[in-house]
């Protein structure tokens, strides 16, 4: 990735059907967690190594926004974001379930190296225009996730306002905006491809062997 990456914010349970498929409550305000910037890696036809022996690893495909300037109260998301991408929030699902039972933070399940592969950036056309097309994730040639930001619980504007007010937003910050329904496991040898409308934007092959 050739652009500055600062904070990496993630929005949990931002699609109703995704919250329901995992048996989680639908949140009344944005649920924010973070990944280290080191979690981000290019999704450019490469082989991606994931942790071995940590239980199931699930894909969660998301629109990613890059913040281009310091946030100011009242600023439109269309003026705040310059480019976007699509990424996968890889999750160690068994580890996350154990952490949730203990009431512990999710970092171990969400923030490991290579847990946030991203496609190359494309120009952000504005929130209304972004909703014109669906994004999809294909696994081994079969579409397994399809999303559209019109189905988000919290809009892009609501998300940036919420994060900025509580945590701050500045140039180089990235926001993973939540995943639609259809999440599931990946296995060694799987090929993942992300498309936006009819355009394939990024792909990777999965292997295990990353040591934690």
PDB file of C-alpha atoms in Angstrom:
ATOM      1  CA  UNK A   1       0.000   0.000   0.000  1.00  0.00           C
ATOM      2  CA  UNK A   2       1.565   3.279  -1.067  1.00  0.00           C
ATOM      3  CA  UNK A   3      -0.453   5.773   0.982  1.00  0.00           C
ATOM      4  CA  UNK A   4       0.051   6.798   4.575  1.00  0.00           C
ATOM      5  CA  UNK A   5      -1.857   4.562   6.989  1.00  0.00           C
ATOM      6  CA  UNK A   6      -2.541   5.900  10.461  1.00  0.00           C
ATOM      7  CA  UNK A   7      -5.365   4.649  12.662  1.00  0.00           C
ATOM      8  CA  UNK A   8      -7.462   1.758  11.377  1.00  0.00           C
ATOM      9  CA  UNK A   9     -11.011   1.995  12.721  1.00  0.00           C
ATOM     10  CA  UNK A  10     -13.521  -0.813  12.159  1.00  0.00           C
ATOM     11  CA  UNK A  11     -17.299  -0.798  12.524  1.00  0.00           C
ATOM     12  CA  UNK A  12     -18.820  -3.971  13.929  1.00  0.00           C
ATOM     13  CA  UNK A  13     -22.343  -5.239  13.181  1.00  0.00           C
ATOM     14  CA  UNK A  14     -23.199  -2.466  10.720  1.00  0.00           C
ATOM     15  CA  UNK A  15     -25.448  -4.690   8.592  1.00  0.00           C
ATOM     16  CA  UNK A  16     -28.535  -6.065  10.325  1.00  0.00           C
ATOM     17  CA  UNK A  17     -28.496  -9.459   8.622  1.00  0.00           C
ATOM     18  CA  UNK A  18     -24.839  -9.977   9.527  1.00  0.00           C
ATOM     19  CA  UNK A  19     -25.538  -9.268  13.204  1.00  0.00           C
ATOM     20  CA  UNK A  20     -28.432 -11.700  13.085  1.00  0.00           C
ATOM     21  CA  UNK A  21     -26.498 -14.477  11.327  1.00  0.00           C
ATOM     22  CA  UNK A  22     -24.001 -14.535  14.206  1.00  0.00           C
ATOM     23  CA  UNK A  23     -26.724 -14.306  16.851  1.00  0.00           C
ATOM     24  CA  UNK A  24     -25.647 -10.833  17.987  1.00  0.00           C
ATOM     25  CA  UNK A  25     -27.782  -7.908  19.066  1.00  0.00           C
ATOM     26  CA  UNK A  26     -28.197  -5.090  16.552  1.00  0.00           C
ATOM     27  CA  UNK A  27     -26.340  -2.084  18.029  1.00  0.00           C
ATOM     28  CA  UNK A  28     -28.044   1.227  18.791  1.00  0.00           C
ATOM     29  CA  UNK A  29     -24.887   3.199  17.988  1.00  0.00           C
ATOM     30  CA  UNK A  30     -21.780   2.380  15.946  1.00  0.00           C
ATOM     31  CA  UNK A  31     -19.663  -0.364  17.516  1.00  0.00           C
ATOM     32  CA  UNK A  32     -16.033   0.630  16.966  1.00  0.00           C
ATOM     33  CA  UNK A  33     -12.910  -1.483  17.364  1.00  0.00           C
ATOM     34  CA  UNK A  34      -9.422  -1.057  15.921  1.00  0.00           C
ATOM     35  CA  UNK A  35      -6.751  -2.978  14.083  1.00  0.00           C
ATOM     36  CA  UNK A  36      -3.046  -2.108  14.083  1.00  0.00           C
ATOM     37  CA  UNK A  37      -1.831  -0.460  10.899  1.00  0.00           C
ATOM     38  CA  UNK A  38       0.445  -3.496  10.471  1.00  0.00           C
ATOM     39  CA  UNK A  39      -2.662  -5.617   9.846  1.00  0.00           C
ATOM     40  CA  UNK A  40      -3.132  -3.978   6.435  1.00  0.00           C
ATOM     41  CA  UNK A  41      -1.561  -5.729   3.466  1.00  0.00           C
ATOM     42  CA  UNK A  42      -2.060  -5.446  -0.286  1.00  0.00           C
ATOM     43  CA  UNK A  43      -4.567  -7.681  -2.024  1.00  0.00           C
ATOM     44  CA  UNK A  44      -2.989  -7.760  -5.473  1.00  0.00           C
ATOM     45  CA  UNK A  45      -2.979 -11.375  -6.607  1.00  0.00           C
ATOM     46  CA  UNK A  46      -0.548 -12.353  -3.888  1.00  0.00           C
ATOM     47  CA  UNK A  47      -0.462 -15.324  -1.531  1.00  0.00           C
ATOM     48  CA  UNK A  48      -1.669 -14.319   1.921  1.00  0.00           C
ATOM     49  CA  UNK A  49      -0.438 -16.270   4.934  1.00  0.00           C
ATOM     50  CA  UNK A  50      -2.808 -16.625   7.880  1.00  0.00           C
ATOM     51  CA  UNK A  51      -2.363 -18.125  11.356  1.00  0.00           C
ATOM     52  CA  UNK A  52      -2.393 -21.887  11.686  1.00  0.00           C
ATOM     53  CA  UNK A  53      -3.829 -23.843  14.583  1.00  0.00           C
ATOM     54  CA  UNK A  54      -6.050 -21.057  15.944  1.00  0.00           C
ATOM     55  CA  UNK A  55      -9.437 -22.418  14.893  1.00  0.00           C
ATOM     56  CA  UNK A  56     -11.646 -21.128  12.096  1.00  0.00           C
ATOM     57  CA  UNK A  57     -10.715 -17.933  10.274  1.00  0.00           C
ATOM     58  CA  UNK A  58     -13.656 -16.063   8.745  1.00  0.00           C
ATOM     59  CA  UNK A  59     -13.714 -13.492   5.942  1.00  0.00           C
ATOM     60  CA  UNK A  60     -15.704 -10.275   6.364  1.00  0.00           C
ATOM     61  CA  UNK A  61     -15.696  -8.066   3.244  1.00  0.00           C
ATOM     62  CA  UNK A  62     -16.042  -4.314   3.727  1.00  0.00           C
ATOM     63  CA  UNK A  63     -15.893  -0.912   2.065  1.00  0.00           C
ATOM     64  CA  UNK A  64     -12.839   0.957   3.345  1.00  0.00           C
ATOM     65  CA  UNK A  65     -12.620   4.757   3.462  1.00  0.00           C
ATOM     66  CA  UNK A  66      -9.388   6.741   3.556  1.00  0.00           C
ATOM     67  CA  UNK A  67      -9.548  10.077   5.351  1.00  0.00           C
ATOM     68  CA  UNK A  68      -7.854  12.836   3.335  1.00  0.00           C
ATOM     69  CA  UNK A  69      -7.891  15.808   5.735  1.00  0.00           C
ATOM     70  CA  UNK A  70      -8.445  16.680   9.395  1.00  0.00           C
ATOM     71  CA  UNK A  71     -12.069  16.348  10.459  1.00  0.00           C
ATOM     72  CA  UNK A  72     -13.986  19.522  11.207  1.00  0.00           C
ATOM     73  CA  UNK A  73     -17.499  19.593  12.712  1.00  0.00           C
ATOM     74  CA  UNK A  74     -20.096  19.765   9.962  1.00  0.00           C
ATOM     75  CA  UNK A  75     -17.809  18.514   7.186  1.00  0.00           C
ATOM     76  CA  UNK A  76     -19.402  16.177   4.656  1.00  0.00           C
ATOM     77  CA  UNK A  77     -18.019  12.664   4.253  1.00  0.00           C
ATOM     78  CA  UNK A  78     -17.811  13.489   0.532  1.00  0.00           C
ATOM     79  CA  UNK A  79     -15.301  16.249   1.336  1.00  0.00           C
ATOM     80  CA  UNK A  80     -13.461  14.233   3.984  1.00  0.00           C
ATOM     81  CA  UNK A  81     -12.653  11.109   1.942  1.00  0.00           C
ATOM     82  CA  UNK A  82     -10.478  11.111  -1.186  1.00  0.00           C
ATOM     83  CA  UNK A  83     -10.182   7.421  -2.065  1.00  0.00           C
ATOM     84  CA  UNK A  84     -11.757   4.156  -1.071  1.00  0.00           C
ATOM     85  CA  UNK A  85     -10.910   0.486  -1.289  1.00  0.00           C
ATOM     86  CA  UNK A  86     -12.440  -2.809  -0.300  1.00  0.00           C
ATOM     87  CA  UNK A  87     -10.909  -5.026   2.310  1.00  0.00           C
ATOM     88  CA  UNK A  88     -11.369  -8.168   4.327  1.00  0.00           C
ATOM     89  CA  UNK A  89     -11.589  -8.104   8.094  1.00  0.00           C
ATOM     90  CA  UNK A  90     -10.195 -11.576   8.766  1.00  0.00           C
ATOM     91  CA  UNK A  91     -11.363 -12.842  12.143  1.00  0.00           C
ATOM     92  CA  UNK A  92     -10.129 -15.708  14.273  1.00  0.00           C
ATOM     93  CA  UNK A  93     -13.708 -16.712  15.050  1.00  0.00           C
ATOM     94  CA  UNK A  94     -13.021 -19.321  17.723  1.00  0.00           C
ATOM     95  CA  UNK A  95     -10.595 -16.968  19.455  1.00  0.00           C
ATOM     96  CA  UNK A  96     -13.139 -14.136  19.277  1.00  0.00           C
ATOM     97  CA  UNK A  97     -15.877 -16.313  20.786  1.00  0.00           C
ATOM     98  CA  UNK A  98     -13.609 -17.187  23.701  1.00  0.00           C
ATOM     99  CA  UNK A  99     -12.644 -13.547  24.221  1.00  0.00           C
ATOM    100  CA  UNK A 100     -16.302 -12.485  24.214  1.00  0.00           C
ATOM    101  CA  UNK A 101     -17.145 -15.072  26.881  1.00  0.00           C
ATOM    102  CA  UNK A 102     -14.363 -13.679  29.068  1.00  0.00           C
ATOM    103  CA  UNK A 103     -15.289 -10.047  28.378  1.00  0.00           C
ATOM    104  CA  UNK A 104     -11.841  -9.376  26.921  1.00  0.00           C
ATOM    105  CA  UNK A 105     -10.967  -7.039  24.004  1.00  0.00           C
ATOM    106  CA  UNK A 106     -11.056  -8.470  20.483  1.00  0.00           C
ATOM    107  CA  UNK A 107      -7.525  -7.473  19.447  1.00  0.00           C
ATOM    108  CA  UNK A 108      -6.146 -11.018  19.445  1.00  0.00           C
ATOM    109  CA  UNK A 109      -8.947 -12.144  17.115  1.00  0.00           C
ATOM    110  CA  UNK A 110      -8.990  -9.111  14.839  1.00  0.00           C
ATOM    111  CA  UNK A 111      -5.592  -7.438  14.856  1.00  0.00           C
ATOM    112  CA  UNK A 112      -3.093 -10.111  13.866  1.00  0.00           C
ATOM    113  CA  UNK A 113      -0.708  -9.503  10.973  1.00  0.00           C
ATOM    114  CA  UNK A 114      -2.283  -9.848   7.507  1.00  0.00           C
ATOM    115  CA  UNK A 115      -5.785  -9.602   9.004  1.00  0.00           C
ATOM    116  CA  UNK A 116      -6.785  -6.622   6.848  1.00  0.00           C
ATOM    117  CA  UNK A 117      -5.921  -7.167   3.162  1.00  0.00           C
ATOM    118  CA  UNK A 118      -7.071  -4.308   0.937  1.00  0.00           C
ATOM    119  CA  UNK A 119      -7.597  -3.847  -2.786  1.00  0.00           C
ATOM    120  CA  UNK A 120      -5.875  -0.951  -4.544  1.00  0.00           C
ATOM    121  CA  UNK A 121      -7.509   2.405  -3.915  1.00  0.00           C
ATOM    122  CA  UNK A 122     -10.045   3.886  -6.310  1.00  0.00           C
ATOM    123  CA  UNK A 123     -11.472   7.402  -6.329  1.00  0.00           C
ATOM    124  CA  UNK A 124     -14.300   7.981  -3.856  1.00  0.00           C
ATOM    125  CA  UNK A 125     -17.263   9.202  -5.929  1.00  0.00           C
ATOM    126  CA  UNK A 126     -19.307  10.359  -2.953  1.00  0.00           C
ATOM    127  CA  UNK A 127     -21.621   8.412  -0.695  1.00  0.00           C
ATOM    128  CA  UNK A 128     -24.649   8.525  -3.007  1.00  0.00           C
ATOM    129  CA  UNK A 129     -22.715   7.339  -6.044  1.00  0.00           C
ATOM    130  CA  UNK A 130     -20.920   4.630  -4.058  1.00  0.00           C
ATOM    131  CA  UNK A 131     -24.310   3.049  -3.343  1.00  0.00           C
ATOM    132  CA  UNK A 132     -25.117   2.652  -7.044  1.00  0.00           C
ATOM    133  CA  UNK A 133     -23.153  -0.601  -7.282  1.00  0.00           C
ATOM    134  CA  UNK A 134     -22.810  -3.666  -5.042  1.00  0.00           C
ATOM    135  CA  UNK A 135     -19.508  -5.068  -3.849  1.00  0.00           C
ATOM    136  CA  UNK A 136     -18.930  -8.812  -3.822  1.00  0.00           C
ATOM    137  CA  UNK A 137     -16.514 -11.392  -2.506  1.00  0.00           C
ATOM    138  CA  UNK A 138     -16.008 -14.574  -4.490  1.00  0.00           C
ATOM    139  CA  UNK A 139     -14.386 -17.666  -3.029  1.00  0.00           C
ATOM    140  CA  UNK A 140     -13.054 -20.104  -5.603  1.00  0.00           C
ATOM    141  CA  UNK A 141     -15.201 -18.474  -8.273  1.00  0.00           C
ATOM    142  CA  UNK A 142     -18.474 -18.463  -6.310  1.00  0.00           C
ATOM    143  CA  UNK A 143     -19.954 -15.267  -4.840  1.00  0.00           C
ATOM    144  CA  UNK A 144     -20.249 -15.694  -1.082  1.00  0.00           C
ATOM    145  CA  UNK A 145     -20.904 -12.096  -0.002  1.00  0.00           C
ATOM    146  CA  UNK A 146     -22.775  -9.237  -1.648  1.00  0.00           C
ATOM    147  CA  UNK A 147     -23.147  -5.846  -0.008  1.00  0.00           C
ATOM    148  CA  UNK A 148     -24.379  -2.340  -0.663  1.00  0.00           C
ATOM    149  CA  UNK A 149     -23.901   0.621   1.650  1.00  0.00           C
ATOM    150  CA  UNK A 150     -27.627   1.376   1.371  1.00  0.00           C
ATOM    151  CA  UNK A 151     -28.105  -1.603   3.699  1.00  0.00           C
ATOM    152  CA  UNK A 152     -25.857  -0.250   6.441  1.00  0.00           C
ATOM    153  CA  UNK A 153     -27.426   0.433   9.824  1.00  0.00           C
ATOM    154  CA  UNK A 154     -25.248   3.529  10.215  1.00  0.00           C
ATOM    155  CA  UNK A 155     -24.497   5.698   7.175  1.00  0.00           C
ATOM    156  CA  UNK A 156     -21.017   6.741   6.132  1.00  0.00           C
ATOM    157  CA  UNK A 157     -21.719  10.245   7.445  1.00  0.00           C
ATOM    158  CA  UNK A 158     -22.892   8.898  10.805  1.00  0.00           C
ATOM    159  CA  UNK A 159     -19.791   6.734  11.089  1.00  0.00           C
ATOM    160  CA  UNK A 160     -17.273   9.506  10.437  1.00  0.00           C
ATOM    161  CA  UNK A 161     -19.087  11.904  12.768  1.00  0.00           C
ATOM    162  CA  UNK A 162     -19.230   9.298  15.536  1.00  0.00           C
ATOM    163  CA  UNK A 163     -15.566   8.303  15.254  1.00  0.00           C
ATOM    164  CA  UNK A 164     -14.320  11.872  14.963  1.00  0.00           C
ATOM    165  CA  UNK A 165     -16.233  13.067  18.004  1.00  0.00           C
ATOM    166  CA  UNK A 166     -15.021  10.259  20.247  1.00  0.00           C
ATOM    167  CA  UNK A 167     -11.585   9.349  18.931  1.00  0.00           C
ATOM    168  CA  UNK A 168     -10.527  11.887  16.295  1.00  0.00           C
ATOM    169  CA  UNK A 169     -10.040  11.644  12.530  1.00  0.00           C
ATOM    170  CA  UNK A 170      -7.144  12.940  10.479  1.00  0.00           C
ATOM    171  CA  UNK A 171      -5.355  12.374   7.203  1.00  0.00           C
ATOM    172  CA  UNK A 172      -4.293   8.777   6.717  1.00  0.00           C
ATOM    173  CA  UNK A 173      -6.915   7.252   9.000  1.00  0.00           C
ATOM    174  CA  UNK A 174      -8.823   4.320   7.469  1.00  0.00           C
ATOM    175  CA  UNK A 175     -12.307   3.082   8.297  1.00  0.00           C
ATOM    176  CA  UNK A 176     -13.535  -0.458   7.624  1.00  0.00           C
ATOM    177  CA  UNK A 177     -17.262   0.252   7.488  1.00  0.00           C
ATOM    178  CA  UNK A 178     -18.777  -3.143   8.315  1.00  0.00           C
ATOM    179  CA  UNK A 179     -19.601  -6.383   6.536  1.00  0.00           C
ATOM    180  CA  UNK A 180     -22.843  -7.754   5.073  1.00  0.00           C
ATOM    181  CA  UNK A 181     -24.198 -11.213   5.711  1.00  0.00           C
ATOM    182  CA  UNK A 182     -22.544 -14.306   4.266  1.00  0.00           C
ATOM    183  CA  UNK A 183     -19.356 -14.460   6.323  1.00  0.00           C
ATOM    184  CA  UNK A 184     -17.686 -17.831   6.492  1.00  0.00           C
ATOM    185  CA  UNK A 185     -14.428 -19.744   6.837  1.00  0.00           C
ATOM    186  CA  UNK A 186     -11.405 -19.776   4.565  1.00  0.00           C
ATOM    187  CA  UNK A 187      -9.056 -22.689   4.028  1.00  0.00           C
ATOM    188  CA  UNK A 188      -5.608 -23.184   2.574  1.00  0.00           C
ATOM    189  CA  UNK A 189      -5.759 -23.078  -1.209  1.00  0.00           C
ATOM    190  CA  UNK A 190      -8.836 -20.838  -1.401  1.00  0.00           C
ATOM    191  CA  UNK A 191      -8.770 -17.965  -3.886  1.00  0.00           C
ATOM    192  CA  UNK A 192     -10.615 -14.790  -2.886  1.00  0.00           C
ATOM    193  CA  UNK A 193     -11.637 -12.037  -5.309  1.00  0.00           C
ATOM    194  CA  UNK A 194     -13.309  -8.710  -4.537  1.00  0.00           C
ATOM    195  CA  UNK A 195     -15.335  -6.895  -7.188  1.00  0.00           C
ATOM    196  CA  UNK A 196     -17.225  -3.617  -7.228  1.00  0.00           C
ATOM    197  CA  UNK A 197     -19.975  -3.745  -9.802  1.00  0.00           C
ATOM    198  CA  UNK A 198     -18.396  -5.497 -12.765  1.00  0.00           C
ATOM    199  CA  UNK A 199     -14.821  -4.501 -11.886  1.00  0.00           C
ATOM    200  CA  UNK A 200     -12.509  -6.970 -10.172  1.00  0.00           C
ATOM    201  CA  UNK A 201     -10.394  -4.882  -7.813  1.00  0.00           C
ATOM    202  CA  UNK A 202      -8.224  -7.361  -5.947  1.00  0.00           C
ATOM    203  CA  UNK A 203      -7.540 -11.019  -5.269  1.00  0.00           C
ATOM    204  CA  UNK A 204      -5.387 -13.257  -3.128  1.00  0.00           C
ATOM    205  CA  UNK A 205      -4.745 -16.918  -2.433  1.00  0.00           C
ATOM    206  CA  UNK A 206      -4.868 -18.269   1.105  1.00  0.00           C
ATOM    207  CA  UNK A 207      -2.208 -20.331   2.805  1.00  0.00           C
ATOM    208  CA  UNK A 208      -1.647 -21.117   6.445  1.00  0.00           C
ATOM    209  CA  UNK A 209       1.637 -20.892   8.301  1.00  0.00           C
ATOM    210  CA  UNK A 210       1.766 -17.412   9.857  1.00  0.00           C
ATOM    211  CA  UNK A 211       3.194 -17.778  13.359  1.00  0.00           C
ATOM    212  CA  UNK A 212       1.724 -15.749  16.197  1.00  0.00           C
TER     213      UNK A 212
END
